[in-house]
Amino acid sequence: MSKDKKRVVLGLSGGVDSSVSAKLLLDKGYDVIGLFMRNWDSLLNNDVLGNPNDLFDVCPQEKDYLDALKVGEALGIKVERVDFVEEYWNDVFTYFLNEYKKGRTPNPDVMCNKYIKFSVFKKEAYKLGADYIAMGHFARIKEIDGRAHLYKAKDLSKDQTYFLALLSNDQLKGTIFPVGELTKKEIREIAKENNLHVYNKKDSTGICFIGERKFNEFLRNYLPAKEGVIKSKDGKALGKHFGLMNYTIGQRKGLGIGGIKNTNNDPWFVIGKDLSTNTLVVSQDENDLLSDMCIIEDINLINPILNKNLKAKFRYRAKDENIHVEFLDNNEARITYNNVKSVTPGQILVFYNEDECMGGGIIKEVYYKGKLKNF
């Protein structure tokens, strides 16, 4: 490596975003090494789910690794492979299961960033002589007066700052997001122009350890489902559910009670879970999904919040909502807002000041007009 070249270790996933990131970094004169992360034991899926002969259909990471190698060959960069299976199990998958046991709805992608991609990955990158790390996330980052500032991507439809909100400032420092100023269309065009075979590769969706299988089928292998009663909010039994963990607040499909209608023929949706009685509570009144206050815990601030009137996302893909923040003891905060639907314990609430992501926390309790909601 030339002494005047800075080394960047890039998380090369085998997808188009990280592949184009590698090309852009090379164009800027960096010495680039691709690092492919193996975070899940694909054979474990086969053992647990009883499908030993179809590895790629269960988890596509082995095919992704081959794609990463091919991209590295096309660009002339070295690609290393690193195994974080144990760390992923301990810090991400165990969290995922524990949240479902509590009746909450977790977000493992957020924890994967916090504990894997910007933690153990970063340590591995430094072993390879990295001056910086890079990821193919749709986000932008600037370092101002020695602190990292995280901003939404140019392509707001792909923005991933929500999943980065629990990173510390130190985790974000020394990070490059090469595609943050590009649209997805522009990324695919760059890949095609440079003969990168992944230019039309489908975006990965869902969670790798579940793969193409149905979520409920996968979860049942780790958390045995316990059937219970579905009741209306006034206590009328309407049917049976197949495990509270398989439902989330606001869910309309798959309840199995569609034939029971009110005079307006309105659909049923989930408004709560009672773990003490193993009861799923449903309603046909959308106002039952509204809340105006929540408590968040385990708060992470990327930078200090000076303005207590901010915007927030209550879940990925949700629109930004006006909020007021009141910090409490024990790293908690009271968040007040105006009638937002389906605010869900376990999900991440993310703070924004204009287009800057300020941090976030985990939703602990949800209230409406001063009353705790049984979510």
CSV table of C-alpha atoms in Angstrom, one decimal:
chain,number,residue,atom,x,y,z
A,1,MET,CA,0.0,0.0,0.0
A,2,SER,CA,1.2,3.5,-0.9
A,3,LYS,CA,2.0,5.5,2.2
A,4,ASP,CA,-0.1,8.4,1.0
A,5,LYS,CA,-3.2,6.2,0.5
A,6,LYS,CA,-5.7,5.9,3.2
A,7,ARG,CA,-7.1,2.4,3.8
A,8,VAL,CA,-10.8,1.8,4.0
A,9,VAL,CA,-12.3,-1.6,5.1
A,10,LEU,CA,-15.7,-1.9,3.5
A,11,GLY,CA,-18.5,-4.1,4.6
A,12,LEU,CA,-19.0,-5.9,1.3
A,13,SER,CA,-22.2,-7.9,1.5
A,14,GLY,CA,-22.5,-9.0,-2.2
A,15,GLY,CA,-25.3,-6.5,-2.8
A,16,VAL,CA,-25.3,-3.7,-5.3
A,17,ASP,CA,-25.1,-0.9,-2.7
A,18,SER,CA,-21.8,-2.1,-1.0
A,19,SER,CA,-20.4,-3.1,-4.4
A,20,VAL,CA,-20.9,0.4,-5.8
A,21,SER,CA,-19.5,1.8,-2.5
A,22,ALA,CA,-16.3,-0.1,-3.3
A,23,LYS,CA,-16.1,1.4,-6.8
A,24,LEU,CA,-16.7,4.9,-5.5
A,25,LEU,CA,-14.0,4.5,-2.8
A,26,LEU,CA,-11.5,3.3,-5.4
A,27,ASP,CA,-12.3,6.3,-7.6
A,28,LYS,CA,-11.5,8.6,-4.7
A,29,GLY,CA,-8.1,7.0,-4.3
A,30,TYR,CA,-8.6,4.9,-1.2
A,31,ASP,CA,-6.9,1.5,-0.7
A,32,VAL,CA,-10.0,-0.7,-0.3
A,33,ILE,CA,-10.4,-4.1,1.4
A,34,GLY,CA,-13.8,-5.8,1.3
A,35,LEU,CA,-14.8,-7.6,4.5
A,36,PHE,CA,-17.7,-10.1,4.2
A,37,MET,CA,-19.5,-10.8,7.5
A,38,ARG,CA,-20.9,-14.2,8.3
A,39,ASN,CA,-23.4,-13.5,11.1
A,40,TRP,CA,-25.6,-16.6,11.0
A,41,ASP,CA,-24.9,-20.3,10.9
A,42,SER,CA,-26.8,-21.4,7.8
A,43,LEU,CA,-26.5,-25.0,8.8
A,44,LEU,CA,-28.2,-24.2,12.1
A,45,ASN,CA,-31.3,-23.2,10.1
A,46,ASN,CA,-31.2,-26.5,8.3
A,47,ASP,CA,-30.8,-28.5,11.6
A,48,VAL,CA,-33.6,-26.6,13.3
A,49,LEU,CA,-36.0,-26.3,10.4
A,50,GLY,CA,-35.4,-29.7,8.9
A,51,ASN,CA,-34.2,-28.7,5.4
A,52,PRO,CA,-30.6,-30.0,5.0
A,53,ASN,CA,-30.5,-30.0,1.2
A,54,ASP,CA,-31.5,-26.4,0.3
A,55,LEU,CA,-29.0,-24.1,2.0
A,56,PHE,CA,-29.4,-21.1,-0.3
A,57,ASP,CA,-33.1,-21.0,0.0
A,58,VAL,CA,-32.9,-20.9,3.8
A,59,CYS,CA,-30.3,-18.2,4.1
A,60,PRO,CA,-28.7,-16.6,1.0
A,61,GLN,CA,-25.5,-15.5,2.7
A,62,GLU,CA,-23.4,-18.2,1.0
A,63,LYS,CA,-24.5,-17.0,-2.4
A,64,ASP,CA,-23.9,-13.4,-1.2
A,65,TYR,CA,-20.3,-14.3,-0.3
A,66,LEU,CA,-19.7,-15.7,-3.8
A,67,ASP,CA,-21.2,-12.4,-5.2
A,68,ALA,CA,-18.8,-10.4,-3.0
A,69,LEU,CA,-15.8,-12.4,-4.2
A,70,LYS,CA,-16.8,-11.9,-7.9
A,71,VAL,CA,-17.2,-8.1,-7.2
A,72,GLY,CA,-13.8,-8.0,-5.6
A,73,GLU,CA,-12.3,-9.8,-8.6
A,74,ALA,CA,-13.9,-7.3,-11.0
A,75,LEU,CA,-12.7,-4.3,-9.0
A,76,GLY,CA,-9.3,-5.7,-8.2
A,77,ILE,CA,-9.7,-5.6,-4.4
A,78,LYS,CA,-9.0,-8.2,-1.8
A,79,VAL,CA,-12.1,-9.7,0.0
A,80,GLU,CA,-11.7,-11.2,3.4
A,81,ARG,CA,-14.4,-13.2,5.2
A,82,VAL,CA,-15.0,-12.9,9.0
A,83,ASP,CA,-17.2,-15.0,11.3
A,84,PHE,CA,-19.3,-13.2,13.8
A,85,VAL,CA,-21.8,-16.0,14.4
A,86,GLU,CA,-21.2,-16.2,18.2
A,87,GLU,CA,-21.4,-12.4,18.7
A,88,TYR,CA,-24.6,-12.2,16.6
A,89,TRP,CA,-26.2,-15.0,18.6
A,90,ASN,CA,-25.3,-13.4,21.9
A,91,ASP,CA,-26.0,-9.7,21.1
A,92,VAL,CA,-28.7,-9.8,18.4
A,93,PHE,CA,-30.6,-13.0,18.2
A,94,THR,CA,-30.8,-13.5,22.0
A,95,TYR,CA,-32.2,-9.9,22.3
A,96,PHE,CA,-34.7,-10.8,19.5
A,97,LEU,CA,-36.0,-13.8,21.3
A,98,ASN,CA,-36.2,-12.1,24.7
A,99,GLU,CA,-38.2,-9.2,23.3
A,100,TYR,CA,-40.8,-11.6,21.9
A,101,LYS,CA,-41.0,-13.4,25.2
A,102,LYS,CA,-41.9,-10.0,26.8
A,103,GLY,CA,-44.7,-9.6,24.2
A,104,ARG,CA,-42.8,-6.8,22.5
A,105,THR,CA,-41.8,-6.2,18.8
A,106,PRO,CA,-38.0,-6.0,18.4
A,107,ASN,CA,-35.9,-4.6,15.6
A,108,PRO,CA,-32.8,-6.9,15.2
A,109,ASP,CA,-31.4,-4.8,12.4
A,110,VAL,CA,-30.8,-1.9,14.8
A,111,MET,CA,-28.9,-4.2,17.2
A,112,CYS,CA,-26.9,-5.7,14.3
A,113,ASN,CA,-25.6,-2.3,13.5
A,114,LYS,CA,-24.9,-1.5,17.2
A,115,TYR,CA,-23.2,-4.7,18.2
A,116,ILE,CA,-21.9,-6.2,14.9
A,117,LYS,CA,-21.4,-3.8,11.9
A,118,PHE,CA,-20.1,-0.9,14.0
A,119,SER,CA,-18.5,-2.8,16.8
A,120,VAL,CA,-16.8,-6.1,16.2
A,121,PHE,CA,-16.5,-5.3,12.5
A,122,LYS,CA,-14.7,-2.1,13.3
A,123,LYS,CA,-12.2,-3.9,15.6
A,124,GLU,CA,-11.6,-6.4,12.8
A,125,ALA,CA,-11.1,-3.6,10.3
A,126,TYR,CA,-8.4,-2.0,12.5
A,127,LYS,CA,-6.6,-5.3,12.5
A,128,LEU,CA,-6.4,-5.0,8.8
A,129,GLY,CA,-4.9,-1.5,9.1
A,130,ALA,CA,-8.0,0.5,8.4
A,131,ASP,CA,-8.0,4.3,8.6
A,132,TYR,CA,-11.7,4.3,8.0
A,133,ILE,CA,-14.6,1.8,7.7
A,134,ALA,CA,-17.3,2.1,5.1
A,135,MET,CA,-20.8,0.6,4.7
A,136,GLY,CA,-23.3,0.6,1.9
A,137,HIS,CA,-26.0,2.3,4.0
A,138,PHE,CA,-28.2,5.0,2.7
A,139,ALA,CA,-27.1,7.7,5.1
A,140,ARG,CA,-24.8,10.7,5.1
A,141,ILE,CA,-22.2,11.6,7.7
A,142,LYS,CA,-20.1,14.6,8.4
A,143,GLU,CA,-17.4,15.2,11.1
A,144,ILE,CA,-17.7,18.7,12.6
A,145,ASP,CA,-15.3,19.8,15.4
A,146,GLY,CA,-14.3,16.2,16.1
A,147,ARG,CA,-17.8,14.9,16.4
A,148,ALA,CA,-19.8,12.8,13.9
A,149,HIS,CA,-23.1,14.1,12.6
A,150,LEU,CA,-25.5,11.7,10.9
A,151,TYR,CA,-27.9,12.9,8.2
A,152,LYS,CA,-30.7,11.3,6.1
A,153,ALA,CA,-29.7,10.0,2.7
A,154,LYS,CA,-30.4,11.9,-0.5
A,155,ASP,CA,-32.8,9.1,-1.5
A,156,LEU,CA,-35.4,9.4,1.3
A,157,SER,CA,-37.3,6.4,0.1
A,158,LYS,CA,-34.2,4.3,1.0
A,159,ASP,CA,-32.9,6.2,4.0
A,160,GLN,CA,-31.5,4.0,6.7
A,161,THR,CA,-30.6,6.4,9.5
A,162,TYR,CA,-33.5,4.8,11.5
A,163,PHE,CA,-31.4,1.7,11.8
A,164,LEU,CA,-28.3,3.7,12.9
A,165,ALA,CA,-29.9,5.7,15.7
A,166,LEU,CA,-28.5,3.6,18.6
A,167,LEU,CA,-24.9,4.0,17.5
A,168,SER,CA,-22.6,6.1,19.6
A,169,ASN,CA,-20.7,9.1,18.3
A,170,ASP,CA,-17.5,7.1,18.6
A,171,GLN,CA,-18.9,4.2,16.5
A,172,LEU,CA,-19.9,6.7,13.7
A,173,LYS,CA,-16.6,8.5,13.7
A,174,GLY,CA,-14.2,7.4,11.0
A,175,THR,CA,-17.1,6.0,9.0
A,176,ILE,CA,-17.9,6.6,5.3
A,177,PHE,CA,-21.2,6.0,3.6
A,178,PRO,CA,-20.3,6.3,-0.1
A,179,VAL,CA,-23.8,5.9,-1.6
A,180,GLY,CA,-25.5,8.4,0.8
A,181,GLU,CA,-25.6,11.1,-1.9
A,182,LEU,CA,-27.0,8.8,-4.6
A,183,THR,CA,-30.4,7.4,-5.5
A,184,LYS,CA,-31.0,3.7,-5.9
A,185,LYS,CA,-31.4,4.2,-9.7
A,186,GLU,CA,-28.1,6.0,-9.9
A,187,ILE,CA,-26.4,3.2,-7.9
A,188,ARG,CA,-27.7,0.5,-10.3
A,189,GLU,CA,-26.6,2.6,-13.3
A,190,ILE,CA,-23.1,2.9,-11.9
A,191,ALA,CA,-22.9,-0.8,-11.3
A,192,LYS,CA,-24.1,-1.6,-14.8
A,193,GLU,CA,-21.6,0.8,-16.4
A,194,ASN,CA,-18.8,-0.8,-14.5
A,195,ASN,CA,-19.8,-4.4,-15.4
A,196,LEU,CA,-20.6,-5.3,-11.8
A,197,HIS,CA,-22.8,-8.4,-12.2
A,198,VAL,CA,-25.0,-7.4,-9.2
A,199,TYR,CA,-26.4,-4.3,-10.9
A,200,ASN,CA,-29.9,-5.8,-11.1
A,201,LYS,CA,-29.7,-8.0,-7.9
A,202,LYS,CA,-32.8,-7.8,-5.8
A,203,ASP,CA,-32.5,-5.8,-2.5
A,204,SER,CA,-32.4,-8.1,0.5
A,205,THR,CA,-35.6,-8.0,2.5
A,206,GLY,CA,-36.4,-9.3,5.9
A,207,ILE,CA,-33.9,-10.9,8.3
A,208,CYS,CA,-31.2,-13.2,7.1
A,209,PHE,CA,-31.7,-15.8,9.8
A,210,ILE,CA,-35.3,-16.2,8.7
A,211,GLY,CA,-34.6,-16.2,5.0
A,212,GLU,CA,-37.5,-17.1,2.7
A,213,ARG,CA,-39.4,-19.0,5.3
A,214,LYS,CA,-42.6,-17.7,7.0
A,215,PHE,CA,-41.8,-15.7,10.1
A,216,ASN,CA,-44.2,-17.5,12.3
A,217,GLU,CA,-42.8,-20.9,11.2
A,218,PHE,CA,-39.3,-19.8,12.0
A,219,LEU,CA,-40.2,-18.3,15.4
A,220,ARG,CA,-42.1,-21.4,16.5
A,221,ASN,CA,-38.8,-23.4,16.5
A,222,TYR,CA,-37.4,-21.2,19.3
A,223,LEU,CA,-40.4,-20.0,21.1
A,224,PRO,CA,-43.2,-22.6,21.2
A,225,ALA,CA,-46.5,-21.1,20.4
A,226,LYS,CA,-49.2,-21.1,23.1
A,227,GLU,CA,-52.7,-20.9,21.8
A,228,GLY,CA,-55.1,-18.5,23.5
A,229,VAL,CA,-58.3,-16.5,23.1
A,230,ILE,CA,-58.9,-13.5,20.8
A,231,LYS,CA,-61.3,-11.1,22.5
A,232,SER,CA,-62.9,-7.8,21.6
A,233,LYS,CA,-62.1,-4.9,23.8
A,234,ASP,CA,-65.4,-5.4,25.6
A,235,GLY,CA,-64.4,-9.0,26.5
A,236,LYS,CA,-66.3,-11.0,23.9
A,237,ALA,CA,-64.5,-14.1,22.7
A,238,LEU,CA,-64.1,-14.1,18.9
A,239,GLY,CA,-61.7,-17.0,18.2
A,240,LYS,CA,-58.3,-18.4,18.9
A,241,HIS,CA,-54.8,-17.0,18.3
A,242,PHE,CA,-51.7,-19.3,17.8
A,243,GLY,CA,-49.2,-17.4,20.1
A,244,LEU,CA,-49.1,-13.8,21.1
A,245,MET,CA,-45.6,-13.5,19.6
A,246,ASN,CA,-47.0,-13.9,16.1
A,247,TYR,CA,-49.0,-10.6,16.2
A,248,THR,CA,-48.1,-7.0,16.3
A,249,ILE,CA,-50.1,-3.8,17.1
A,250,GLY,CA,-52.2,-2.6,14.2
A,251,GLN,CA,-52.1,-6.0,12.4
A,252,ARG,CA,-55.2,-6.6,10.3
A,253,LYS,CA,-54.4,-9.7,8.2
A,254,GLY,CA,-54.2,-13.3,9.4
A,255,LEU,CA,-56.4,-12.9,12.5
A,256,GLY,CA,-58.9,-15.6,11.3
A,257,ILE,CA,-62.0,-13.7,12.5
A,258,GLY,CA,-62.8,-11.9,9.3
A,259,GLY,CA,-66.3,-13.4,9.1
A,260,ILE,CA,-67.4,-11.5,12.3
A,261,LYS,CA,-68.5,-8.1,11.2
A,262,ASN,CA,-70.1,-5.0,12.7
A,263,THR,CA,-72.8,-3.0,10.9
A,264,ASN,CA,-70.2,-1.0,9.0
A,265,ASN,CA,-68.3,-4.2,7.9
A,266,ASP,CA,-65.1,-2.8,9.4
A,267,PRO,CA,-62.0,-5.0,9.6
A,268,TRP,CA,-60.5,-6.2,12.9
A,269,PHE,CA,-57.0,-5.3,14.0
A,270,VAL,CA,-54.8,-5.9,17.0
A,271,ILE,CA,-54.9,-3.3,19.8
A,272,GLY,CA,-53.2,-5.2,22.6
A,273,LYS,CA,-51.8,-8.3,24.2
A,274,ASP,CA,-52.5,-9.5,27.8
A,275,LEU,CA,-49.6,-11.8,28.7
A,276,SER,CA,-51.1,-12.6,32.1
A,277,THR,CA,-54.1,-14.3,30.5
A,278,ASN,CA,-52.6,-15.0,27.1
A,279,THR,CA,-55.3,-13.0,25.4
A,280,LEU,CA,-55.1,-11.1,22.1
A,281,VAL,CA,-57.3,-8.0,22.1
A,282,VAL,CA,-58.8,-6.7,18.9
A,283,SER,CA,-61.0,-3.9,17.8
A,284,GLN,CA,-62.8,-2.4,14.8
A,285,ASP,CA,-62.4,1.1,15.9
A,286,GLU,CA,-59.2,2.7,14.6
A,287,ASN,CA,-59.2,5.2,17.4
A,288,ASP,CA,-58.2,2.4,19.7
A,289,LEU,CA,-54.8,2.5,18.0
A,290,LEU,CA,-54.1,6.1,18.9
A,291,SER,CA,-51.7,7.3,21.6
A,292,ASP,CA,-50.4,10.7,22.6
A,293,MET,CA,-47.5,9.8,24.9
A,294,CYS,CA,-44.9,7.1,25.4
A,295,ILE,CA,-41.9,6.4,27.6
A,296,ILE,CA,-38.7,5.3,25.9
A,297,GLU,CA,-35.7,3.6,27.6
A,298,ASP,CA,-32.1,2.8,26.8
A,299,ILE,CA,-31.7,6.2,25.2
A,300,ASN,CA,-28.7,6.8,22.9
A,301,LEU,CA,-27.8,10.4,21.8
A,302,ILE,CA,-25.4,10.7,18.9
A,303,ASN,CA,-25.1,14.4,19.7
A,304,PRO,CA,-26.7,16.4,22.6
A,305,ILE,CA,-30.3,17.5,22.0
A,306,LEU,CA,-30.7,21.2,22.7
A,307,ASN,CA,-34.2,21.7,21.1
A,308,LYS,CA,-36.8,19.6,23.0
A,309,ASN,CA,-39.3,20.0,20.1
A,310,LEU,CA,-38.2,17.6,17.5
A,311,LYS,CA,-39.4,15.2,14.8
A,312,ALA,CA,-39.4,11.4,15.4
A,313,LYS,CA,-40.0,8.1,13.6
A,314,PHE,CA,-41.9,5.6,15.7
A,315,ARG,CA,-41.0,2.8,13.3
A,316,TYR,CA,-39.2,2.4,10.0
A,317,ARG,CA,-41.2,3.7,7.0
A,318,ALA,CA,-43.4,5.7,9.3
A,319,LYS,CA,-43.7,9.4,8.6
A,320,ASP,CA,-41.9,11.9,10.9
A,321,GLU,CA,-44.1,13.2,13.7
A,322,ASN,CA,-43.8,16.3,15.8
A,323,ILE,CA,-42.8,15.4,19.4
A,324,HIS,CA,-41.7,17.0,22.7
A,325,VAL,CA,-38.9,15.3,24.7
A,326,GLU,CA,-38.7,15.4,28.5
A,327,PHE,CA,-35.7,13.5,29.8
A,328,LEU,CA,-36.3,11.5,33.0
A,329,ASP,CA,-34.1,9.4,35.4
A,330,ASN,CA,-32.6,6.0,34.5
A,331,ASN,CA,-31.9,7.0,30.9
A,332,GLU,CA,-35.6,7.3,30.0
A,333,ALA,CA,-37.6,10.0,28.4
A,334,ARG,CA,-41.3,11.0,28.2
A,335,ILE,CA,-42.3,11.7,24.6
A,336,THR,CA,-45.5,13.6,23.9
A,337,TYR,CA,-47.2,13.9,20.5
A,338,ASN,CA,-50.5,14.3,18.8
A,339,ASN,CA,-52.5,11.1,18.2
A,340,VAL,CA,-50.2,8.7,16.4
A,341,LYS,CA,-51.4,5.2,15.5
A,342,SER,CA,-49.8,1.8,16.4
A,343,VAL,CA,-46.9,3.1,18.6
A,344,THR,CA,-45.5,-0.3,19.7
A,345,PRO,CA,-43.4,-1.3,22.7
A,346,GLY,CA,-40.0,-2.8,21.6
A,347,GLN,CA,-39.8,-0.7,18.5
A,348,ILE,CA,-37.2,2.1,18.2
A,349,LEU,CA,-38.2,5.7,18.4
A,350,VAL,CA,-35.7,7.9,16.5
A,351,PHE,CA,-35.1,11.6,17.0
A,352,TYR,CA,-34.6,14.0,14.1
A,353,ASN,CA,-33.7,17.7,14.0
A,354,GLU,CA,-34.6,18.6,10.4
A,355,ASP,CA,-32.6,15.9,8.4
A,356,GLU,CA,-30.1,15.2,11.2
A,357,CYS,CA,-30.5,11.9,13.2
A,358,MET,CA,-29.9,12.8,16.8
A,359,GLY,CA,-30.3,9.3,18.3
A,360,GLY,CA,-33.2,7.3,19.8
A,361,GLY,CA,-34.4,4.8,22.3
A,362,ILE,CA,-36.6,1.8,22.8
A,363,ILE,CA,-40.4,2.3,23.3
A,364,LYS,CA,-41.2,1.0,26.8
A,365,GLU,CA,-44.8,2.1,27.5
A,366,VAL,CA,-47.6,3.7,25.5
A,367,TYR,CA,-50.3,6.0,26.8
A,368,TYR,CA,-53.5,7.7,25.6
A,369,LYS,CA,-55.1,10.6,27.6
A,370,GLY,CA,-53.1,9.6,30.6
A,371,LYS,CA,-54.0,5.9,30.5
A,372,LEU,CA,-51.5,3.1,30.0
A,373,LYS,CA,-52.3,1.1,26.9
A,374,ASN,CA,-52.1,-2.7,27.2
A,375,PHE,CA,-49.8,-3.2,24.3
